[in-house]
Short mmCIF file of C-alpha atoms in Angstrom, two decimals:
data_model
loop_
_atom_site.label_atom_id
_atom_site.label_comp_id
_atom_site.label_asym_id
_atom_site.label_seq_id
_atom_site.Cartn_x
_atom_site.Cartn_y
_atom_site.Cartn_z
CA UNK A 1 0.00 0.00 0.00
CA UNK A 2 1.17 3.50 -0.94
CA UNK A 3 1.27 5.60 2.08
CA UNK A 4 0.74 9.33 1.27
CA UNK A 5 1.50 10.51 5.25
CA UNK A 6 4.31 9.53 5.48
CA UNK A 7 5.88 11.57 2.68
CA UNK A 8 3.69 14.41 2.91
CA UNK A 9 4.50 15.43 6.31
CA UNK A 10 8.10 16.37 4.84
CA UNK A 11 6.06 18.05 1.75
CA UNK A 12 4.26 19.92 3.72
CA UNK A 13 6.92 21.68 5.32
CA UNK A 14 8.89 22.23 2.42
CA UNK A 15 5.94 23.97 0.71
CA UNK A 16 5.69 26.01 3.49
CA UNK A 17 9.35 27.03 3.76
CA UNK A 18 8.73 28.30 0.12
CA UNK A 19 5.27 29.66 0.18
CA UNK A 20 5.96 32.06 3.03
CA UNK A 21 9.52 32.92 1.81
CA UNK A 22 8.17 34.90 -1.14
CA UNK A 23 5.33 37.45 -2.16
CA UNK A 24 3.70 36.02 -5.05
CA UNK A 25 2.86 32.68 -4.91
CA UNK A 26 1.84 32.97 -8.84
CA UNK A 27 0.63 30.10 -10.13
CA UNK A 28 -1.86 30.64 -13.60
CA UNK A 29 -4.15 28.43 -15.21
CA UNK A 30 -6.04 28.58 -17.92
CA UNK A 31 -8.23 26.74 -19.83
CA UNK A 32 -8.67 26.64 -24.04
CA UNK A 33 -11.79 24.71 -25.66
CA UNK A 34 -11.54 23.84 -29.89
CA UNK A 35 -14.31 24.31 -32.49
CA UNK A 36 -14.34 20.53 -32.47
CA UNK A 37 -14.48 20.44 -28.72
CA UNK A 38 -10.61 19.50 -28.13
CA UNK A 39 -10.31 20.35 -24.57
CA UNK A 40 -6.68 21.77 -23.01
CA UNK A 41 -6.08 23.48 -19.46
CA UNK A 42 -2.39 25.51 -19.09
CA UNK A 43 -0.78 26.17 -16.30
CA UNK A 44 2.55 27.84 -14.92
CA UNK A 45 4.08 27.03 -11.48
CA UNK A 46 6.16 29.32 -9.56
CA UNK A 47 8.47 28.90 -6.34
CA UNK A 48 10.86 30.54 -4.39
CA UNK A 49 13.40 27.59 -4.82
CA UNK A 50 14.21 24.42 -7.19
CA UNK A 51 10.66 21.99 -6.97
CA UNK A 52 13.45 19.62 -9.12
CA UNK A 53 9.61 18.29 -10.22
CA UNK A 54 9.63 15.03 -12.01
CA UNK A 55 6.57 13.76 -14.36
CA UNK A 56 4.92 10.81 -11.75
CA UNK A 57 2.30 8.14 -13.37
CA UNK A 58 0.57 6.48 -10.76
CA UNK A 59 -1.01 3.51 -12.30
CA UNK A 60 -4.77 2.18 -11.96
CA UNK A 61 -5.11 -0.55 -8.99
CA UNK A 62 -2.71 1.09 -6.68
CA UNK A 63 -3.59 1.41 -3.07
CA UNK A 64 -3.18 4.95 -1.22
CA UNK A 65 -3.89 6.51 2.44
CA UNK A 66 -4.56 9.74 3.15
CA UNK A 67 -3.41 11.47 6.17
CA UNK A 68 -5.45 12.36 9.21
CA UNK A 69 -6.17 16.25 11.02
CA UNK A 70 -3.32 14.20 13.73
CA UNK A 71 -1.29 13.12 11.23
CA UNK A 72 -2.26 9.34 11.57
CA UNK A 73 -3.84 7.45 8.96
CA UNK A 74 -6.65 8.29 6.75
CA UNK A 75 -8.87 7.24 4.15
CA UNK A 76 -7.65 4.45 2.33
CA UNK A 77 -8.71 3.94 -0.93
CA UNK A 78 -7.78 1.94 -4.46
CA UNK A 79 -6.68 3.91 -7.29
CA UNK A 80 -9.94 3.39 -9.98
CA UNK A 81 -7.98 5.23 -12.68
CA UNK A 82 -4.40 6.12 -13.49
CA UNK A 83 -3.27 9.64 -13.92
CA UNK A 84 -0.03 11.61 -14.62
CA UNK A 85 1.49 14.79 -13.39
CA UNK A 86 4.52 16.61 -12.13
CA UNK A 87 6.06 15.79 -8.55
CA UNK A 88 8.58 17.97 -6.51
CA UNK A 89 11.20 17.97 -4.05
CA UNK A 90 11.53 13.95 -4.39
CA UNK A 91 8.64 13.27 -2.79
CA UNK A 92 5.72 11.00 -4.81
CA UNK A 93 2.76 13.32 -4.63
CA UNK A 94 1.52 15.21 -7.77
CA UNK A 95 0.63 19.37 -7.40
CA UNK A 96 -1.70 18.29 -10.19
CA UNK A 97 -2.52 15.90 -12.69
CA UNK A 98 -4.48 14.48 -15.56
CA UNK A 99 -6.23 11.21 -15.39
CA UNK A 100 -6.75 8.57 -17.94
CA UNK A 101 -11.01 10.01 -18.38
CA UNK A 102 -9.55 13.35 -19.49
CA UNK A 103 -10.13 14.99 -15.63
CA UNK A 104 -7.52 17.60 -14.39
CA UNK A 105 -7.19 18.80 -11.10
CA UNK A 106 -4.79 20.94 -9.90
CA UNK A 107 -4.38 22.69 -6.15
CA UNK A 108 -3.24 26.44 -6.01
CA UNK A 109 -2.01 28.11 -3.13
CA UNK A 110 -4.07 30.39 -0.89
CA UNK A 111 -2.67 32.46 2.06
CA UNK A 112 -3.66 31.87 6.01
CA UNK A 113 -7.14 33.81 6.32
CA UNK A 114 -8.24 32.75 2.82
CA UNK A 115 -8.80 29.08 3.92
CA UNK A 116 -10.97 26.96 6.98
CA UNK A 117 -10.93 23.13 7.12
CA UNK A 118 -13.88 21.31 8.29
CA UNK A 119 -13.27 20.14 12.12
CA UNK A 120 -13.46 16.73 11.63
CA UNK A 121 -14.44 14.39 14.68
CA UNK A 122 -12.21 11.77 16.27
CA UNK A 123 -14.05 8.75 15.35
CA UNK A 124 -13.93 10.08 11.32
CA UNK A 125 -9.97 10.22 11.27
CA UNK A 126 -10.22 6.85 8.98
CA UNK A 127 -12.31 8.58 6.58
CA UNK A 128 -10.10 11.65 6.55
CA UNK A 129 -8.74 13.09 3.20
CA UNK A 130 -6.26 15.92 4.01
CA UNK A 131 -5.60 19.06 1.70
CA UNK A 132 -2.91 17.40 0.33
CA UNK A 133 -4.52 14.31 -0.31
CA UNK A 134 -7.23 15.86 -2.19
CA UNK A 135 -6.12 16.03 -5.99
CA UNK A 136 -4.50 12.85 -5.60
CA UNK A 137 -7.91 11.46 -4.35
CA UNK A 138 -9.79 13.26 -7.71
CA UNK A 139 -7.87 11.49 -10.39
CA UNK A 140 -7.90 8.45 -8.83
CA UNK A 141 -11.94 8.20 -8.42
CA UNK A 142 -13.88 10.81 -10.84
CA UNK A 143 -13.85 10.77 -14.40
CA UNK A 144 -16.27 13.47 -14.97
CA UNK A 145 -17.33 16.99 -12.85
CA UNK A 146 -20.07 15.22 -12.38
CA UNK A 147 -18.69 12.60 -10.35
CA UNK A 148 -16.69 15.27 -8.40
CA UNK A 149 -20.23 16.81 -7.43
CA UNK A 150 -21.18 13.19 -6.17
CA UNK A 151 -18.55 12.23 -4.43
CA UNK A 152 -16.67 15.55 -3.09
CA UNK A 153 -19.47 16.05 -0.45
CA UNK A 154 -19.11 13.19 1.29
CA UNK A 155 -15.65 13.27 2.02
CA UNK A 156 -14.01 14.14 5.25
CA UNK A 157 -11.92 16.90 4.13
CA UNK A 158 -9.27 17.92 6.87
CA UNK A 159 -6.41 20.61 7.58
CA UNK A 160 -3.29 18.19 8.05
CA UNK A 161 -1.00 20.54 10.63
CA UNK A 162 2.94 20.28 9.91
CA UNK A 163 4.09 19.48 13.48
CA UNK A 164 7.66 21.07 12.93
CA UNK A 165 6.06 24.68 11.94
CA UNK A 166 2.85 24.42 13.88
CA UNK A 167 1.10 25.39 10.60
CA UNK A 168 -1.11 24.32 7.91
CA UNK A 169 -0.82 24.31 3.84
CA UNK A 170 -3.47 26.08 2.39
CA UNK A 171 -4.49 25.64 -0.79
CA UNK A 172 -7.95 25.86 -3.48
CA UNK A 173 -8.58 23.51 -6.72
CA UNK A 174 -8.91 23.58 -10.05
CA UNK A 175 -10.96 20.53 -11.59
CA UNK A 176 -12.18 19.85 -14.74
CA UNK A 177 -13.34 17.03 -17.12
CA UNK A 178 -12.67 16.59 -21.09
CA UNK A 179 -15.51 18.41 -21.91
CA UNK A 180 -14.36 21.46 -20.65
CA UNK A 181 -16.92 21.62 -17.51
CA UNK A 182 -14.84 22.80 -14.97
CA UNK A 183 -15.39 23.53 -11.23
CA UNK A 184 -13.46 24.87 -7.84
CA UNK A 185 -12.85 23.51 -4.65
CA UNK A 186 -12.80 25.62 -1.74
CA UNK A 187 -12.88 25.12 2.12
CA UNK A 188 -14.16 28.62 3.44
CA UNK A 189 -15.29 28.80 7.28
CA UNK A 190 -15.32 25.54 7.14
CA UNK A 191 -17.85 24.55 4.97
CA UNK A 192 -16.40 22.94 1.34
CA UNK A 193 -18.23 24.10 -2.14
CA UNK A 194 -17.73 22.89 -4.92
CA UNK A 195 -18.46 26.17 -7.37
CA UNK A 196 -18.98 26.22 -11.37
CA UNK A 197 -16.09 27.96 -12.51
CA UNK A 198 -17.52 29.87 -16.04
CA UNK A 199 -14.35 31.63 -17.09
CA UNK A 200 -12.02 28.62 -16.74
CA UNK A 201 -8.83 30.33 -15.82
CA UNK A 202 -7.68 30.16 -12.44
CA UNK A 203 -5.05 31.79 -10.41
CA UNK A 204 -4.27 32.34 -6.25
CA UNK A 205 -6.12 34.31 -3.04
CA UNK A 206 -8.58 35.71 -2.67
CA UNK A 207 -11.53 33.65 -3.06
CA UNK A 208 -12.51 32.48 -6.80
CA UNK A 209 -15.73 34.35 -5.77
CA UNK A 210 -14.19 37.60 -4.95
CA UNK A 211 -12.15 36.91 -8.58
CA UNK A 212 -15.28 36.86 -10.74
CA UNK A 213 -16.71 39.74 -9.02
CA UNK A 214 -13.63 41.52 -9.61
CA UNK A 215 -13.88 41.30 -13.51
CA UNK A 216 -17.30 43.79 -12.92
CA UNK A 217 -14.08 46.25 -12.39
CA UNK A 218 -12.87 45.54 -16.44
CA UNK A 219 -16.34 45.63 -17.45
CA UNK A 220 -15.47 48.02 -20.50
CA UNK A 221 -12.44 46.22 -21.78
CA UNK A 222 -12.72 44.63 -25.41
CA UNK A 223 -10.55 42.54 -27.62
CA UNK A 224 -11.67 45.04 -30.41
CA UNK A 225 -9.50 48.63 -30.90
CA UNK A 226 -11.47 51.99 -29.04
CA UNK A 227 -12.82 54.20 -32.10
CA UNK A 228 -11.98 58.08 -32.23
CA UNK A 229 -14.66 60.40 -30.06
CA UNK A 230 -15.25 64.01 -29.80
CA UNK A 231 -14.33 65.51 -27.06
CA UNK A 232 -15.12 69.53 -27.57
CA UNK A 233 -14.02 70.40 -30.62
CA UNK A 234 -10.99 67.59 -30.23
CA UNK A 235 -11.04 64.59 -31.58
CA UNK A 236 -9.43 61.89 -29.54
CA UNK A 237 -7.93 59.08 -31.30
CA UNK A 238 -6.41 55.63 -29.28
CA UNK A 239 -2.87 54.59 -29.70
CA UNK A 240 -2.33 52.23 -31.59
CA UNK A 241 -3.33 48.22 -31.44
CA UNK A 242 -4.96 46.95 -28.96
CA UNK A 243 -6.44 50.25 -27.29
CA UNK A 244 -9.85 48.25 -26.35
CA UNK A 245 -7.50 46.50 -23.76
CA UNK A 246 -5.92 49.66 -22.35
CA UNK A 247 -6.39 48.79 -18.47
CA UNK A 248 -6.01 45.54 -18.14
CA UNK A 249 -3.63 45.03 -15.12
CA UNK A 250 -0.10 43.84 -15.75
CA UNK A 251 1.49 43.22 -12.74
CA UNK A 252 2.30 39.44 -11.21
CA UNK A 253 -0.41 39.67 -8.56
CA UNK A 254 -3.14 37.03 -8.75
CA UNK A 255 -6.44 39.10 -8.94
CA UNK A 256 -4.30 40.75 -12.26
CA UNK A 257 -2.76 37.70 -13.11
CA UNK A 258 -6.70 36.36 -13.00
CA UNK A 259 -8.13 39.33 -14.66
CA UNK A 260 -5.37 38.68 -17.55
CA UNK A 261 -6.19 35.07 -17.92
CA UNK A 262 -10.10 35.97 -18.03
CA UNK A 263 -9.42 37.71 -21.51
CA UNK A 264 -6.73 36.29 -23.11
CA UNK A 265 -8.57 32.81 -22.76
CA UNK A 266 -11.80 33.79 -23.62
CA UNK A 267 -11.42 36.75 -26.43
CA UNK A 268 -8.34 34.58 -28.28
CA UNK A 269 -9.81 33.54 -31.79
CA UNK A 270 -10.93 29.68 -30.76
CA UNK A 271 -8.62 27.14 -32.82
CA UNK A 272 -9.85 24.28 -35.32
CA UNK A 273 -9.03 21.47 -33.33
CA UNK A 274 -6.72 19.69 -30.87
CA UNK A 275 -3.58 20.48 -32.11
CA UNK A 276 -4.44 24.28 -32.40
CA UNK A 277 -5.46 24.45 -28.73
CA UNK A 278 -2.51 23.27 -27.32
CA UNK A 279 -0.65 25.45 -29.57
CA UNK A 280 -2.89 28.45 -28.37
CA UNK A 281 -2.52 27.34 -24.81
CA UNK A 282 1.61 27.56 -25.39
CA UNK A 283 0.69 31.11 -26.70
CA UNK A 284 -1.23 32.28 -23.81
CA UNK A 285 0.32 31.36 -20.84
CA UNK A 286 3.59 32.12 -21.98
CA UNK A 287 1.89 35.95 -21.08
CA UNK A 288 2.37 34.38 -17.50
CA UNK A 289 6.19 33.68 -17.16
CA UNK A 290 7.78 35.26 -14.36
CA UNK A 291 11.90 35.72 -14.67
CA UNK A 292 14.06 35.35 -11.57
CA UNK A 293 14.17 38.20 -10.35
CA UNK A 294 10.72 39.89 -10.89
CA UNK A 295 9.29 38.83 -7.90
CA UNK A 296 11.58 38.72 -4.92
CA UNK A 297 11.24 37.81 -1.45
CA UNK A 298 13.48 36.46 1.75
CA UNK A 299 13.95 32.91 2.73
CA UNK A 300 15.44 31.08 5.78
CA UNK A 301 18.42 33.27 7.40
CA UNK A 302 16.59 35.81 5.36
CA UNK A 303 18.37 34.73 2.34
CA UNK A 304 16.89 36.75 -1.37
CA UNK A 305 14.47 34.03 -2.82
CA UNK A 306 12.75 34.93 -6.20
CA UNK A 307 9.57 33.70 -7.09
CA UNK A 308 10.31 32.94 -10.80
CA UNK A 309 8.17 30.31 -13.16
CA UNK A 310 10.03 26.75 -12.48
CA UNK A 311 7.55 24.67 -15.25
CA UNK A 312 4.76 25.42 -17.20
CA UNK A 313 2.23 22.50 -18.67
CA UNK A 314 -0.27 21.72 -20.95
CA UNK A 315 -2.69 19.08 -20.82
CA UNK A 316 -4.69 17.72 -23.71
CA UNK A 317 -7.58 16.29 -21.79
CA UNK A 318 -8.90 14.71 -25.65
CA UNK A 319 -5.71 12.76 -26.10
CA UNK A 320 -4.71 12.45 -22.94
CA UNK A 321 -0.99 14.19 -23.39
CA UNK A 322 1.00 16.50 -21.39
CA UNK A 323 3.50 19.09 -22.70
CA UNK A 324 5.67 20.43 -20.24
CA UNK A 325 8.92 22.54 -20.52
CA UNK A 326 11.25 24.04 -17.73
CA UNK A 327 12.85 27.39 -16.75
CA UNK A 328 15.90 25.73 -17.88
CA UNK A 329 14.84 24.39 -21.47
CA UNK A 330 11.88 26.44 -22.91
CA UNK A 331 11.53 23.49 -25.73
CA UNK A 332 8.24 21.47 -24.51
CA UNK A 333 8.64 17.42 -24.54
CA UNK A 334 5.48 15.25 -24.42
CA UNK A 335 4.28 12.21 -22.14
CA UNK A 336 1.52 10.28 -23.94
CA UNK A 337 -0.73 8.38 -21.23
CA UNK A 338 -1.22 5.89 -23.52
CA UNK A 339 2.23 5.05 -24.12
CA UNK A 340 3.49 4.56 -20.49
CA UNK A 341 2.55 2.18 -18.17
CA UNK A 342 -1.12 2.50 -16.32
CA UNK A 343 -1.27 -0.72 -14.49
CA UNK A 344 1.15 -1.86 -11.33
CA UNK A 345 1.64 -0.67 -7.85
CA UNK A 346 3.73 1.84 -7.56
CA UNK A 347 4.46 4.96 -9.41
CA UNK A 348 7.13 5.50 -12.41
CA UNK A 349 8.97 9.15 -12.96
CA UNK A 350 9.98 11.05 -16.19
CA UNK A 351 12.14 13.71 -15.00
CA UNK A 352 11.36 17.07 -16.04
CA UNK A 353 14.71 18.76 -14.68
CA UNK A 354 18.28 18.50 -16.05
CA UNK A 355 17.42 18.18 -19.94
CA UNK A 356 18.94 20.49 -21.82
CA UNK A 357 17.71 22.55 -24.81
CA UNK A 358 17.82 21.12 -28.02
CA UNK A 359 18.22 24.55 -30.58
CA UNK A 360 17.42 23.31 -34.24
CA UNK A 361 19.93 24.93 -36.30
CA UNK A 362 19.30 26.19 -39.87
CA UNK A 363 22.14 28.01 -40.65
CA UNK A 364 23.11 25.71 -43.66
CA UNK A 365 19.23 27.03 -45.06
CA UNK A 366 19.99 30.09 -45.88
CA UNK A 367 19.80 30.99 -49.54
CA UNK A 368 18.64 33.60 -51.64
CA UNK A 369 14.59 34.24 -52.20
#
């Protein structure tokens, strides 16, 4: 059986270490739907210091436990479906992941205040599915929002503390099926909702709530260029391009980085088919990257940390690939689901880190037109 305590504990604290080391906390996610209803969901991850995140696949059939509000054992259940997604730090535990159905669910961080756990009684500690335990627990049983609607409210959702810092990870989800339906997770005064998410991008604190009433603030933005009005006897003329976006926030913090994603994925010209969504989903959230630097912070010993874009992914939820590429090597390589192995008990790693670019070089094509 595949224990996800005892691992996590060490996660936990290591997430921590980062998360309150630096300001931003930026992870983006958006989603891009095809004419022909090819479904893809990008997503950039930043941290204050190396993840070193490898590509896990957990295979269908293996057994898990979740971790307990004590830290003891949870919930254990029996992996229905097999899934893939990136790791870090070593430790076997995806920060988000596509299943073998097409479903993606992903956890983004939210600040202390943002997030309340249900108290969860003694005698439901076996039944217990931690914060951390949660996306894991999504690709391994639901194939379909609709299935996450079932079967999300009658779990035993609990804050797992980090005994070392006294503290809890806090954290909201992302989920979303092949179809493009896609929902959020949130654990607010502890109560858990499970909220149609209509804009399907996704980014960090505050609530997604407070996001989509935020957008009432951009109400007048438009993909299409501002036209020349009289003002007197002046007539004022925009710019230059793109003048019917003139407002829309810039800056790396998440209700901008939210307000960004809101338009970019839903005013981009939709593509033909597969193949032109992930291609428009490389596009958009490249618009996300954050360089070292940008976004700076201190860490233990109050050592600089920079909140900078370690990986970015895209998932093809109709073919069931993943593109991913690195800080490191901006080329994207592919996992196909279908060509690794999906049945076994215990996960197999593709690492993401170390793989240096490979520049195509067409110097010898040059000739004259």
């Amino acid at each position: 059986m595949f224990h996800l305590r005892c691992f996590q504990l060490s996660l936990f604290a290591l997430f921590l270490s980062l998360f309150l080391s630096v300001p931003s906390r930026a992870c983006t996610g958006l989603r891009v739907i095809a004419e022909d209803g090819a479904v893809t969901f990008a997503r950039s991850l930043e941290f204050g210091s190396p993840t070193k995140s490898d590509i896990m696949i957990a295979p269908r059939g293996m057994e898990w436990t979740g971790t307990a509000p004590d830290g003891s054992n949870g919930l254990k259940w029996k992996s229905k479906y097999a899934f893939m997604g990136p790791d870090a730090f070593g430790q076997a535990s995806p920060l988000e992941g596509m299943n073998e159905k097409g479903l993606y669910a992903a956890g983004f961080w939210m600040p202390a205040g943002e997030s309340e756990f249900p108290k969860i009684a003694k005698e439901d500690y076996g039944r217990a599915v931690s914060q951390m335990d949660l996306g894991t627990w999504l690709l391994c049983n639901c194939a379909t929002i609709d299935d996450v609607r079932k079967l999300v409210p009658a779990l035993k959702l609990a804050g797992a503390k980090v005994p070392s810092l006294n503290m809890y990870t806090l954290v909201h989800w992302y989920v979303m099926d092949a179809t493009g339906k896609a929902v959020v997770i949130e654990s607010m005064g502890g109560k858990v909702s499970v909220t149609d998410n209509p804009v399907g991008v996704f980014t960090n604190a505050p609530s997604f709530g407070w996001h989509l009433e935020n957008l009432r603030n951009y109400v007048s933005l438009r993909p299409d260029n501002a036209q020349p009005f009289k003002l007197g006897d002046y007539t004022v003329k925009p710019l230059g391009e793109g003048s019917g976006l003139l407002g829309l926030p810039g800056d790396q913090t998440p209700p901008s980085r939210f307000v960004r994603a809101a338009f970019y994925a839903n005013t981009a010209l939709k593509p033909a088919d597969a193949d032109g969504a992930v291609n428009l989903g490389m596009n958009l959230i490249a618009n996300f990257t954050i360089p070292r630097g940008l976004s700076r912070g201190a860490g233990p010993n109050n050592r600089p940390e920079y909140d900078y874009t370690q990986w970015t992914t895209v998932y093809d939820l109709s073919r069931k690939e993943l593109y991913f590429r690195t800080y490191e090597n901006q080329d994207y390589s592919r996992v196909r689901l279908s060509a690794v192995p999906l049945d076994g008990d215990k996960p197999v790693f593709i690492p993401m880190w170390g793989v240096k670019p490979a520049y195509k070089d067409v110097s010898a094509q040059a000739k004259p037109q």
